[in-house]
């Protein structure tokens, strides 16, 4: 298949499921045409995924890579309190990636997630690389004018919440590093329900292997909290928000810095991943450290003014939230408390180009 046949096929795949009536022209011209809507602000986010930096081909099924490439960008739109609508996905592939069924499986995973949230593939680009896969994922979304939730809106006294539970994705990465692999071809359709079902079953009816498989999927098939993002944005519940891509200690730091504030959180309130707790003793994983510093959980961390707390829903799409602590006056100081002890929470999350220590 040549490049143009490939694009034609993507075009018909995208058109057969066109979710947005506002795409006047999608794939097939020099640019996409999207009709603007009054009273809304446009959100645009981009993410770059580089082979051997952001993922390894050996350990990442192509379907899940397609899924995750979109998931990370949907998570950014959710973190702004917006609704995702359109995706532009560009891919650079080495020759062997082109000739194998890598690209077919990649787009299978991509479309499975896109369909779940009604996101339309509206364009992209394809190129050959000398080595390694490069993916550039762009998602456009919308929010009511002025309603986007920024990192900078938190005020002292605001309550700090997080969706879901933490540490699972980092534990999954550690499991991959020590050789754990998915036992069966992973499902991409209905991913959300299968993950929450697994997470809801009580720990004694689950085997260690179930726990390992769930953690691998937390890393390889993250669930963007699109539903929570829309609720928090549209109902004006959150004063500030960020998605947890680098790790809570780093991302809370970013939020506080932009808000010119500090934070005090409670270690006992951290929603530790049950599977991490289950496996930790035996595999030298500290659940609290993974929850605080582990990246890629793609949960939403947000601040809520006290008067809005009573309006918070308990769950959205079956996902609960936890109250972690409070925004404080002490600019730049992120503190964590455990019983009578209190200390500075140093950002320990992932960083590209971090200096070696
Ligand atoms: P140009 O050289 O003008 O950029 P291309 O042949 O690269 O033209 O693109 C033609 C059309 O195909 C555009 O609408 C572009 O968005 C779309 N397209 C190209 N690659 C992809 C891709 N990987 N996914 C989705 N659409 C694509
Ligand atoms: Mg092009």
mmCIF file of C-alpha atoms and ligand atoms in Angstrom:
data_model
loop_
_atom_site.group_PDB
_atom_site.id
_atom_site.type_symbol
_atom_site.label_atom_id
_atom_site.label_comp_id
_atom_site.label_asym_id
_atom_site.label_seq_id
_atom_site.Cartn_x
_atom_site.Cartn_y
_atom_site.Cartn_z
ATOM 1 C CA UNK A 1 0.000 0.000 0.000
ATOM 2 C CA UNK A 2 1.412 3.419 -0.869
ATOM 3 C CA UNK A 3 1.024 6.635 1.083
ATOM 4 C CA UNK A 4 -1.945 7.880 -0.923
ATOM 5 C CA UNK A 5 -3.831 4.605 -0.722
ATOM 6 C CA UNK A 6 -3.211 4.659 2.997
ATOM 7 C CA UNK A 7 -4.567 8.195 3.346
ATOM 8 C CA UNK A 8 -7.574 7.287 1.184
ATOM 9 C CA UNK A 9 -8.317 4.392 3.477
ATOM 10 C CA UNK A 10 -8.031 6.584 6.567
ATOM 11 C CA UNK A 11 -10.304 9.054 4.833
ATOM 12 C CA UNK A 12 -13.038 6.515 4.303
ATOM 13 C CA UNK A 13 -12.581 5.136 7.818
ATOM 14 C CA UNK A 14 -12.893 8.641 9.226
ATOM 15 C CA UNK A 15 -15.836 9.581 7.024
ATOM 16 C CA UNK A 16 -17.756 6.400 7.787
ATOM 17 C CA UNK A 17 -17.939 7.469 11.425
ATOM 18 C CA UNK A 18 -17.893 11.255 11.109
ATOM 19 C CA UNK A 19 -19.118 12.345 14.531
ATOM 20 C CA UNK A 20 -18.906 16.081 14.066
ATOM 21 C CA UNK A 21 -21.370 17.705 11.718
ATOM 22 C CA UNK A 22 -19.210 20.801 11.897
ATOM 23 C CA UNK A 23 -16.429 19.376 9.743
ATOM 24 C CA UNK A 24 -17.172 20.936 6.371
ATOM 25 C CA UNK A 25 -14.078 19.264 4.875
ATOM 26 C CA UNK A 26 -11.988 16.670 6.676
ATOM 27 C CA UNK A 27 -9.253 14.485 5.220
ATOM 28 C CA UNK A 28 -8.543 15.024 1.525
ATOM 29 C CA UNK A 29 -7.820 18.682 0.989
ATOM 30 C CA UNK A 30 -4.907 20.909 1.944
ATOM 31 C CA UNK A 31 -6.565 21.797 5.233
ATOM 32 C CA UNK A 32 -9.592 20.773 7.229
ATOM 33 C CA UNK A 33 -12.523 23.189 7.367
ATOM 34 C CA UNK A 34 -14.428 23.341 10.635
ATOM 35 C CA UNK A 35 -17.331 25.709 11.098
ATOM 36 C CA UNK A 36 -16.884 27.960 14.093
ATOM 37 C CA UNK A 37 -19.481 28.283 16.799
ATOM 38 C CA UNK A 38 -20.339 31.475 18.628
ATOM 39 C CA UNK A 39 -19.917 31.679 22.372
ATOM 40 C CA UNK A 40 -17.305 28.950 22.578
ATOM 41 C CA UNK A 41 -13.533 28.969 22.939
ATOM 42 C CA UNK A 42 -11.372 26.569 20.969
ATOM 43 C CA UNK A 43 -8.904 24.355 22.856
ATOM 44 C CA UNK A 44 -5.889 22.914 21.020
ATOM 45 C CA UNK A 45 -3.419 20.448 22.480
ATOM 46 C CA UNK A 46 -0.509 18.527 21.006
ATOM 47 C CA UNK A 47 1.507 15.541 22.235
ATOM 48 C CA UNK A 48 4.587 13.958 20.778
ATOM 49 C CA UNK A 49 5.289 10.253 21.306
ATOM 50 C CA UNK A 50 8.756 9.058 20.347
ATOM 51 C CA UNK A 51 9.812 5.418 20.145
ATOM 52 C CA UNK A 52 12.237 4.393 22.883
ATOM 53 C CA UNK A 53 11.619 7.632 24.760
ATOM 54 C CA UNK A 54 7.884 7.519 25.375
ATOM 55 C CA UNK A 55 7.240 3.873 24.497
ATOM 56 C CA UNK A 56 8.970 0.673 23.385
ATOM 57 C CA UNK A 57 7.650 -1.190 20.376
ATOM 58 C CA UNK A 58 8.608 -4.541 21.886
ATOM 59 C CA UNK A 59 6.371 -4.057 24.918
ATOM 60 C CA UNK A 60 3.576 -1.900 23.477
ATOM 61 C CA UNK A 61 0.991 -3.585 21.245
ATOM 62 C CA UNK A 62 0.302 -1.322 18.246
ATOM 63 C CA UNK A 63 -3.421 -1.196 19.066
ATOM 64 C CA UNK A 64 -2.708 0.179 22.507
ATOM 65 C CA UNK A 65 -0.218 2.686 21.121
ATOM 66 C CA UNK A 66 -2.919 4.047 18.812
ATOM 67 C CA UNK A 67 -5.294 4.174 21.733
ATOM 68 C CA UNK A 68 -2.803 5.883 24.044
ATOM 69 C CA UNK A 69 -1.714 8.418 21.412
ATOM 70 C CA UNK A 70 -5.238 9.791 21.424
ATOM 71 C CA UNK A 71 -5.843 9.208 25.149
ATOM 72 C CA UNK A 72 -3.023 11.515 26.271
ATOM 73 C CA UNK A 73 -4.423 14.386 24.201
ATOM 74 C CA UNK A 74 -8.017 13.761 25.304
ATOM 75 C CA UNK A 75 -6.718 13.965 28.857
ATOM 76 C CA UNK A 76 -5.336 17.446 28.160
ATOM 77 C CA UNK A 77 -8.668 18.648 26.792
ATOM 78 C CA UNK A 78 -10.387 17.154 29.865
ATOM 79 C CA UNK A 79 -7.924 19.008 32.099
ATOM 80 C CA UNK A 80 -9.135 22.283 30.551
ATOM 81 C CA UNK A 81 -12.747 21.390 31.305
ATOM 82 C CA UNK A 82 -13.535 21.020 27.606
ATOM 83 C CA UNK A 83 -15.189 18.636 25.184
ATOM 84 C CA UNK A 84 -12.947 16.996 22.562
ATOM 85 C CA UNK A 85 -14.160 17.030 18.950
ATOM 86 C CA UNK A 86 -11.409 16.695 16.355
ATOM 87 C CA UNK A 87 -8.099 14.871 16.099
ATOM 88 C CA UNK A 88 -5.138 15.499 13.791
ATOM 89 C CA UNK A 89 -2.696 12.651 14.033
ATOM 90 C CA UNK A 90 0.620 12.570 12.198
ATOM 91 C CA UNK A 91 2.817 9.534 12.105
ATOM 92 C CA UNK A 92 6.414 8.933 11.057
ATOM 93 C CA UNK A 93 7.205 5.274 10.444
ATOM 94 C CA UNK A 94 10.340 3.374 9.525
ATOM 95 C CA UNK A 95 9.948 1.063 6.509
ATOM 96 C CA UNK A 96 9.346 -2.077 8.602
ATOM 97 C CA UNK A 97 6.515 -0.357 10.473
ATOM 98 C CA UNK A 98 4.907 0.519 7.157
ATOM 99 C CA UNK A 99 5.058 -2.953 5.648
ATOM 100 C CA UNK A 100 3.938 -4.849 8.764
ATOM 101 C CA UNK A 101 0.392 -4.580 10.092
ATOM 102 C CA UNK A 102 1.583 -2.063 12.669
ATOM 103 C CA UNK A 103 -0.275 0.847 11.094
ATOM 104 C CA UNK A 104 -3.540 -1.085 10.711
ATOM 105 C CA UNK A 105 -3.540 -2.107 14.352
ATOM 106 C CA UNK A 106 -2.448 1.347 15.449
ATOM 107 C CA UNK A 107 -5.493 2.928 13.810
ATOM 108 C CA UNK A 108 -7.779 0.189 15.114
ATOM 109 C CA UNK A 109 -6.856 1.273 18.640
ATOM 110 C CA UNK A 110 -7.062 4.932 17.732
ATOM 111 C CA UNK A 111 -10.568 4.665 16.252
ATOM 112 C CA UNK A 112 -11.821 2.542 19.160
ATOM 113 C CA UNK A 113 -11.118 5.376 21.583
ATOM 114 C CA UNK A 114 -12.166 8.099 19.143
ATOM 115 C CA UNK A 115 -15.561 6.378 18.765
ATOM 116 C CA UNK A 116 -15.975 6.152 22.527
ATOM 117 C CA UNK A 117 -15.894 9.951 22.819
ATOM 118 C CA UNK A 118 -17.247 10.967 19.414
ATOM 119 C CA UNK A 119 -13.935 12.401 18.215
ATOM 120 C CA UNK A 120 -13.411 12.705 14.439
ATOM 121 C CA UNK A 121 -10.069 12.186 12.717
ATOM 122 C CA UNK A 122 -9.918 15.395 10.683
ATOM 123 C CA UNK A 123 -6.402 15.226 9.248
ATOM 124 C CA UNK A 124 -2.769 14.377 9.783
ATOM 125 C CA UNK A 125 0.395 13.600 7.928
ATOM 126 C CA UNK A 126 2.494 10.514 7.135
ATOM 127 C CA UNK A 127 6.209 10.364 6.606
ATOM 128 C CA UNK A 128 9.002 7.835 6.592
ATOM 129 C CA UNK A 129 11.644 7.956 9.317
ATOM 130 C CA UNK A 130 15.178 6.557 9.118
ATOM 131 C CA UNK A 131 14.566 4.768 12.380
ATOM 132 C CA UNK A 132 11.945 4.756 15.087
ATOM 133 C CA UNK A 133 8.279 5.664 15.207
ATOM 134 C CA UNK A 134 7.222 9.265 15.813
ATOM 135 C CA UNK A 135 3.622 10.193 16.591
ATOM 136 C CA UNK A 136 2.258 13.711 16.816
ATOM 137 C CA UNK A 137 -1.230 13.792 18.283
ATOM 138 C CA UNK A 138 -3.277 16.992 18.114
ATOM 139 C CA UNK A 139 -6.776 17.282 19.518
ATOM 140 C CA UNK A 140 -9.144 20.229 19.233
ATOM 141 C CA UNK A 141 -11.953 20.723 21.686
ATOM 142 C CA UNK A 142 -14.273 23.414 22.911
ATOM 143 C CA UNK A 143 -15.485 25.056 26.063
ATOM 144 C CA UNK A 144 -18.032 27.830 26.721
ATOM 145 C CA UNK A 145 -16.350 31.224 26.264
ATOM 146 C CA UNK A 146 -14.269 32.070 29.301
ATOM 147 C CA UNK A 147 -15.053 28.758 31.019
ATOM 148 C CA UNK A 148 -11.764 26.934 30.356
ATOM 149 C CA UNK A 149 -10.246 25.689 33.613
ATOM 150 C CA UNK A 150 -6.642 26.846 33.826
ATOM 151 C CA UNK A 151 -3.844 25.812 36.138
ATOM 152 C CA UNK A 152 -3.743 29.317 37.540
ATOM 153 C CA UNK A 153 -7.162 29.697 39.157
ATOM 154 C CA UNK A 154 -6.636 28.036 42.566
ATOM 155 C CA UNK A 155 -7.087 30.212 45.662
ATOM 156 C CA UNK A 156 -6.118 29.588 49.319
ATOM 157 C CA UNK A 157 -8.830 27.576 51.012
ATOM 158 C CA UNK A 158 -9.798 25.709 47.814
ATOM 159 C CA UNK A 159 -10.103 21.962 48.317
ATOM 160 C CA UNK A 160 -7.803 19.716 46.271
ATOM 161 C CA UNK A 161 -9.338 16.645 44.635
ATOM 162 C CA UNK A 162 -8.125 13.882 42.351
ATOM 163 C CA UNK A 163 -10.129 11.446 40.218
ATOM 164 C CA UNK A 164 -9.669 7.671 40.367
ATOM 165 C CA UNK A 165 -6.629 6.148 42.022
ATOM 166 C CA UNK A 166 -2.909 6.682 41.728
ATOM 167 C CA UNK A 167 0.305 4.784 41.178
ATOM 168 C CA UNK A 168 -1.055 2.105 38.860
ATOM 169 C CA UNK A 169 0.533 3.362 35.647
ATOM 170 C CA UNK A 170 3.969 3.744 37.225
ATOM 171 C CA UNK A 171 3.689 0.265 38.749
ATOM 172 C CA UNK A 172 2.694 -1.040 35.317
ATOM 173 C CA UNK A 173 5.828 0.512 33.823
ATOM 174 C CA UNK A 174 7.983 -1.095 36.508
ATOM 175 C CA UNK A 175 6.331 -4.441 35.801
ATOM 176 C CA UNK A 176 7.105 -4.057 32.087
ATOM 177 C CA UNK A 177 10.711 -3.231 32.956
ATOM 178 C CA UNK A 178 11.049 -6.461 34.928
ATOM 179 C CA UNK A 179 9.565 -8.482 32.093
ATOM 180 C CA UNK A 180 5.813 -8.708 32.733
ATOM 181 C CA UNK A 181 3.722 -8.835 29.544
ATOM 182 C CA UNK A 182 0.046 -8.689 28.649
ATOM 183 C CA UNK A 183 -1.256 -12.249 28.605
ATOM 184 C CA UNK A 184 -3.790 -11.839 25.810
ATOM 185 C CA UNK A 185 -4.415 -9.421 22.955
ATOM 186 C CA UNK A 186 -5.776 -6.396 24.760
ATOM 187 C CA UNK A 187 -9.294 -5.192 24.146
ATOM 188 C CA UNK A 188 -9.571 -1.629 22.964
ATOM 189 C CA UNK A 189 -13.333 -1.390 22.517
ATOM 190 C CA UNK A 190 -15.245 -0.840 25.745
ATOM 191 C CA UNK A 191 -11.935 -0.359 27.526
ATOM 192 C CA UNK A 192 -13.478 1.838 30.139
ATOM 193 C CA UNK A 193 -15.982 -0.671 31.412
ATOM 194 C CA UNK A 194 -13.574 -3.592 31.504
ATOM 195 C CA UNK A 195 -11.044 -1.593 33.498
ATOM 196 C CA UNK A 196 -13.570 -0.361 36.041
ATOM 197 C CA UNK A 197 -15.046 -3.863 36.379
ATOM 198 C CA UNK A 198 -11.639 -5.273 37.154
ATOM 199 C CA UNK A 199 -10.972 -2.486 39.629
ATOM 200 C CA UNK A 200 -14.287 -2.986 41.401
ATOM 201 C CA UNK A 201 -14.007 -6.701 42.047
ATOM 202 C CA UNK A 202 -12.848 -7.327 45.587
ATOM 203 C CA UNK A 203 -9.232 -8.195 46.107
ATOM 204 C CA UNK A 204 -9.725 -11.728 47.413
ATOM 205 C CA UNK A 205 -11.535 -12.925 44.314
ATOM 206 C CA UNK A 206 -8.623 -11.767 42.151
ATOM 207 C CA UNK A 207 -5.354 -13.492 41.482
ATOM 208 C CA UNK A 208 -1.969 -11.770 41.419
ATOM 209 C CA UNK A 209 -1.963 -12.220 37.693
ATOM 210 C CA UNK A 210 -5.240 -10.263 37.364
ATOM 211 C CA UNK A 211 -3.601 -7.492 39.361
ATOM 212 C CA UNK A 212 -0.516 -7.515 37.126
ATOM 213 C CA UNK A 213 -2.610 -7.440 33.957
ATOM 214 C CA UNK A 214 -4.688 -4.539 35.289
ATOM 215 C CA UNK A 215 -1.542 -2.569 36.159
ATOM 216 C CA UNK A 216 -0.017 -3.221 32.728
ATOM 217 C CA UNK A 217 -3.192 -1.811 31.195
ATOM 218 C CA UNK A 218 -3.072 1.215 33.484
ATOM 219 C CA UNK A 219 0.266 1.990 31.808
ATOM 220 C CA UNK A 220 -0.518 0.875 28.268
ATOM 221 C CA UNK A 221 -4.186 1.825 27.944
ATOM 222 C CA UNK A 222 -4.853 4.929 30.066
ATOM 223 C CA UNK A 223 -8.448 6.080 30.448
ATOM 224 C CA UNK A 224 -8.724 9.850 29.917
ATOM 225 C CA UNK A 225 -11.239 11.375 32.351
ATOM 226 C CA UNK A 226 -13.233 13.080 29.615
ATOM 227 C CA UNK A 227 -16.549 12.853 31.494
ATOM 228 C CA UNK A 228 -15.155 14.448 34.653
ATOM 229 C CA UNK A 229 -13.480 17.194 32.615
ATOM 230 C CA UNK A 230 -16.760 18.136 30.956
ATOM 231 C CA UNK A 231 -18.699 18.149 34.248
ATOM 232 C CA UNK A 232 -16.084 20.212 36.080
ATOM 233 C CA UNK A 233 -15.812 22.698 33.221
ATOM 234 C CA UNK A 234 -19.440 23.048 32.191
ATOM 235 C CA UNK A 235 -20.761 23.277 35.751
ATOM 236 C CA UNK A 236 -17.968 25.681 36.716
ATOM 237 C CA UNK A 237 -16.940 23.488 39.631
ATOM 238 C CA UNK A 238 -13.152 23.593 39.398
ATOM 239 C CA UNK A 239 -11.107 26.746 39.980
ATOM 240 C CA UNK A 240 -7.922 25.144 38.596
ATOM 241 C CA UNK A 241 -7.082 21.815 36.999
ATOM 242 C CA UNK A 242 -4.231 19.755 35.536
ATOM 243 C CA UNK A 243 -3.994 16.166 34.330
ATOM 244 C CA UNK A 244 -1.515 13.846 36.010
ATOM 245 C CA UNK A 245 0.972 13.012 33.285
ATOM 246 C CA UNK A 246 4.282 13.618 35.090
ATOM 247 C CA UNK A 247 3.221 12.558 38.580
ATOM 248 C CA UNK A 248 1.225 14.186 41.383
ATOM 249 C CA UNK A 249 4.214 15.810 43.117
ATOM 250 C CA UNK A 250 5.280 17.516 39.878
ATOM 251 C CA UNK A 251 1.824 18.347 38.580
ATOM 252 C CA UNK A 252 0.553 19.763 41.905
ATOM 253 C CA UNK A 253 3.677 21.886 41.866
ATOM 254 C CA UNK A 254 2.826 23.210 38.393
ATOM 255 C CA UNK A 255 -0.725 24.025 39.465
ATOM 256 C CA UNK A 256 0.402 25.814 42.651
ATOM 257 C CA UNK A 257 3.110 27.733 40.845
ATOM 258 C CA UNK A 258 0.679 29.033 38.226
ATOM 259 C CA UNK A 259 -1.817 29.877 40.967
ATOM 260 C CA UNK A 260 0.838 31.676 43.109
ATOM 261 C CA UNK A 261 -0.167 29.490 46.014
ATOM 262 C CA UNK A 262 0.900 26.443 48.001
ATOM 263 C CA UNK A 263 -0.753 23.220 49.098
ATOM 264 C CA UNK A 264 -1.038 20.924 52.074
ATOM 265 C CA UNK A 265 -2.078 17.352 51.347
ATOM 266 C CA UNK A 266 -2.704 14.371 53.566
ATOM 267 C CA UNK A 267 -0.795 11.135 52.873
ATOM 268 C CA UNK A 268 -3.632 9.064 54.338
ATOM 269 C CA UNK A 269 -6.063 10.542 51.795
ATOM 270 C CA UNK A 270 -4.083 9.404 48.764
ATOM 271 C CA UNK A 271 -6.203 6.987 46.720
ATOM 272 C CA UNK A 272 -3.574 4.262 46.409
ATOM 273 C CA UNK A 273 -4.160 1.733 43.666
ATOM 274 C CA UNK A 274 -5.424 -1.506 45.271
ATOM 275 C CA UNK A 275 -3.415 -3.672 42.895
ATOM 276 C CA UNK A 276 -0.223 -1.772 43.695
ATOM 277 C CA UNK A 277 -0.879 -2.297 47.415
ATOM 278 C CA UNK A 278 -1.516 -5.967 46.791
ATOM 279 C CA UNK A 279 1.716 -6.561 44.884
ATOM 280 C CA UNK A 280 3.984 -4.022 46.565
ATOM 281 C CA UNK A 281 5.541 -6.035 49.383
ATOM 282 C CA UNK A 282 6.640 -8.757 47.050
ATOM 283 C CA UNK A 283 7.987 -6.532 44.302
ATOM 284 C CA UNK A 284 9.577 -3.649 46.173
ATOM 285 C CA UNK A 285 7.076 -1.072 45.017
ATOM 286 C CA UNK A 286 6.155 1.557 47.596
ATOM 287 C CA UNK A 287 2.496 2.425 46.872
ATOM 288 C CA UNK A 288 2.686 5.904 48.401
ATOM 289 C CA UNK A 289 5.864 6.826 46.488
ATOM 290 C CA UNK A 290 4.353 5.558 43.233
ATOM 291 C CA UNK A 291 1.146 7.515 43.882
ATOM 292 C CA UNK A 292 3.068 10.712 44.692
ATOM 293 C CA UNK A 293 5.758 10.586 42.036
ATOM 294 C CA UNK A 294 4.678 8.042 39.420
ATOM 295 C CA UNK A 295 3.600 9.452 36.074
ATOM 296 C CA UNK A 296 0.984 8.697 33.458
ATOM 297 C CA UNK A 297 -2.031 7.939 35.612
ATOM 298 C CA UNK A 298 -3.887 10.568 33.532
ATOM 299 C CA UNK A 299 -6.216 11.303 36.419
ATOM 300 C CA UNK A 300 -7.444 14.874 36.892
ATOM 301 C CA UNK A 301 -6.127 16.948 39.797
ATOM 302 C CA UNK A 302 -8.323 19.955 40.538
ATOM 303 C CA UNK A 303 -9.120 22.646 43.075
ATOM 304 C CA UNK A 304 -12.657 23.513 44.173
ATOM 305 C CA UNK A 305 -13.736 26.648 46.052
ATOM 306 C CA UNK A 306 -15.424 25.698 49.374
ATOM 307 C CA UNK A 307 -18.824 27.034 48.247
ATOM 308 C CA UNK A 308 -18.774 24.690 45.223
ATOM 309 C CA UNK A 309 -17.856 21.525 47.135
ATOM 310 C CA UNK A 310 -21.505 20.556 47.845
ATOM 311 C CA UNK A 311 -22.248 20.594 44.104
ATOM 312 C CA UNK A 312 -19.550 18.004 43.266
ATOM 313 C CA UNK A 313 -20.955 14.728 41.962
ATOM 314 C CA UNK A 314 -19.820 11.580 43.803
ATOM 315 C CA UNK A 315 -18.975 9.749 40.584
ATOM 316 C CA UNK A 316 -18.823 10.411 36.852
ATOM 317 C CA UNK A 317 -18.664 7.415 34.469
ATOM 318 C CA UNK A 318 -18.229 5.214 37.535
ATOM 319 C CA UNK A 319 -15.069 7.079 38.602
ATOM 320 C CA UNK A 320 -14.954 8.517 42.128
ATOM 321 C CA UNK A 321 -12.852 11.388 43.489
ATOM 322 C CA UNK A 322 -10.769 11.812 46.639
ATOM 323 C CA UNK A 323 -10.188 14.921 48.736
ATOM 324 C CA UNK A 324 -6.414 15.241 49.136
ATOM 325 C CA UNK A 325 -6.013 18.526 50.977
ATOM 326 C CA UNK A 326 -6.169 22.278 50.618
ATOM 327 C CA UNK A 327 -4.608 25.158 48.714
ATOM 328 C CA UNK A 328 -2.601 27.386 51.086
ATOM 329 C CA UNK A 329 -1.219 30.937 51.110
ATOM 330 C CA UNK A 330 2.408 29.839 51.294
ATOM 331 C CA UNK A 331 3.441 30.409 47.707
ATOM 332 C CA UNK A 332 5.484 27.571 46.222
ATOM 333 C CA UNK A 333 5.333 25.404 49.342
ATOM 334 C CA UNK A 334 3.854 21.962 48.744
ATOM 335 C CA UNK A 335 3.588 20.133 52.057
ATOM 336 C CA UNK A 336 2.448 16.622 52.842
ATOM 337 C CA UNK A 337 1.237 15.419 56.230
ATOM 338 C CA UNK A 338 1.262 11.915 57.641
ATOM 339 C CA UNK A 339 -0.142 11.673 61.163
ATOM 340 C CA UNK A 340 1.965 14.171 63.175
ATOM 341 C CA UNK A 341 4.762 14.476 60.655
ATOM 342 C CA UNK A 342 4.798 17.081 57.896
ATOM 343 C CA UNK A 343 7.361 17.587 55.147
ATOM 344 C CA UNK A 344 7.992 19.290 51.798
ATOM 345 C CA UNK A 345 6.780 17.319 48.815
ATOM 346 C CA UNK A 346 9.588 17.718 46.302
ATOM 347 C CA UNK A 347 8.582 17.302 42.667
ATOM 348 C CA UNK A 348 9.791 13.835 41.763
ATOM 349 C CA UNK A 349 7.897 13.143 38.591
ATOM 350 C CA UNK A 350 9.162 12.508 35.116
ATOM 351 C CA UNK A 351 11.080 15.201 33.255
ATOM 352 C CA UNK A 352 12.665 15.143 29.801
ATOM 353 C CA UNK A 353 16.250 16.507 29.807
ATOM 354 C CA UNK A 354 16.404 16.204 33.608
ATOM 355 C CA UNK A 355 19.980 16.587 34.855
ATOM 356 C CA UNK A 356 21.526 13.336 36.019
ATOM 357 C CA UNK A 357 21.824 13.118 39.774
HETATM 358 P P1 LIG B 1 -0.211 17.976 1.792
HETATM 359 O O1 LIG B 1 1.060 17.652 1.131
HETATM 360 O O2 LIG B 1 -1.007 19.059 1.137
HETATM 361 O O3 LIG B 1 -0.076 18.147 3.268
HETATM 362 P P2 LIG B 1 -1.052 15.253 2.176
HETATM 363 O O4 LIG B 1 -1.074 14.275 1.083
HETATM 364 O O5 LIG B 1 -0.020 15.161 3.235
HETATM 365 O O6 LIG B 1 -1.133 16.700 1.530
HETATM 366 O O7 LIG B 1 -2.465 15.244 2.902
HETATM 367 C C1 LIG B 1 -3.654 15.215 2.181
HETATM 368 C C2 LIG B 1 -4.806 15.064 3.119
HETATM 369 O O8 LIG B 1 -4.681 13.840 3.803
HETATM 370 C C3 LIG B 1 -4.910 16.143 4.186
HETATM 371 O O9 LIG B 1 -6.288 16.384 4.405
HETATM 372 C C4 LIG B 1 -4.301 15.508 5.388
HETATM 373 O O10 LIG B 1 -4.832 16.050 6.599
HETATM 374 C C5 LIG B 1 -4.708 14.061 5.196
HETATM 375 N N1 LIG B 1 -3.781 13.130 5.859
HETATM 376 C C6 LIG B 1 -2.497 12.843 5.535
HETATM 377 N N2 LIG B 1 -1.950 11.960 6.394
HETATM 378 C C7 LIG B 1 -2.924 11.668 7.293
HETATM 379 C C8 LIG B 1 -2.991 10.849 8.450
HETATM 380 N N3 LIG B 1 -1.948 10.138 8.929
HETATM 381 N N4 LIG B 1 -4.150 10.799 9.133
HETATM 382 C C9 LIG B 1 -5.217 11.534 8.731
HETATM 383 N N5 LIG B 1 -5.213 12.311 7.648
HETATM 384 C C10 LIG B 1 -4.091 12.398 6.934
HETATM 385 MG MG1 LIG B 2 1.056 16.595 4.139
#
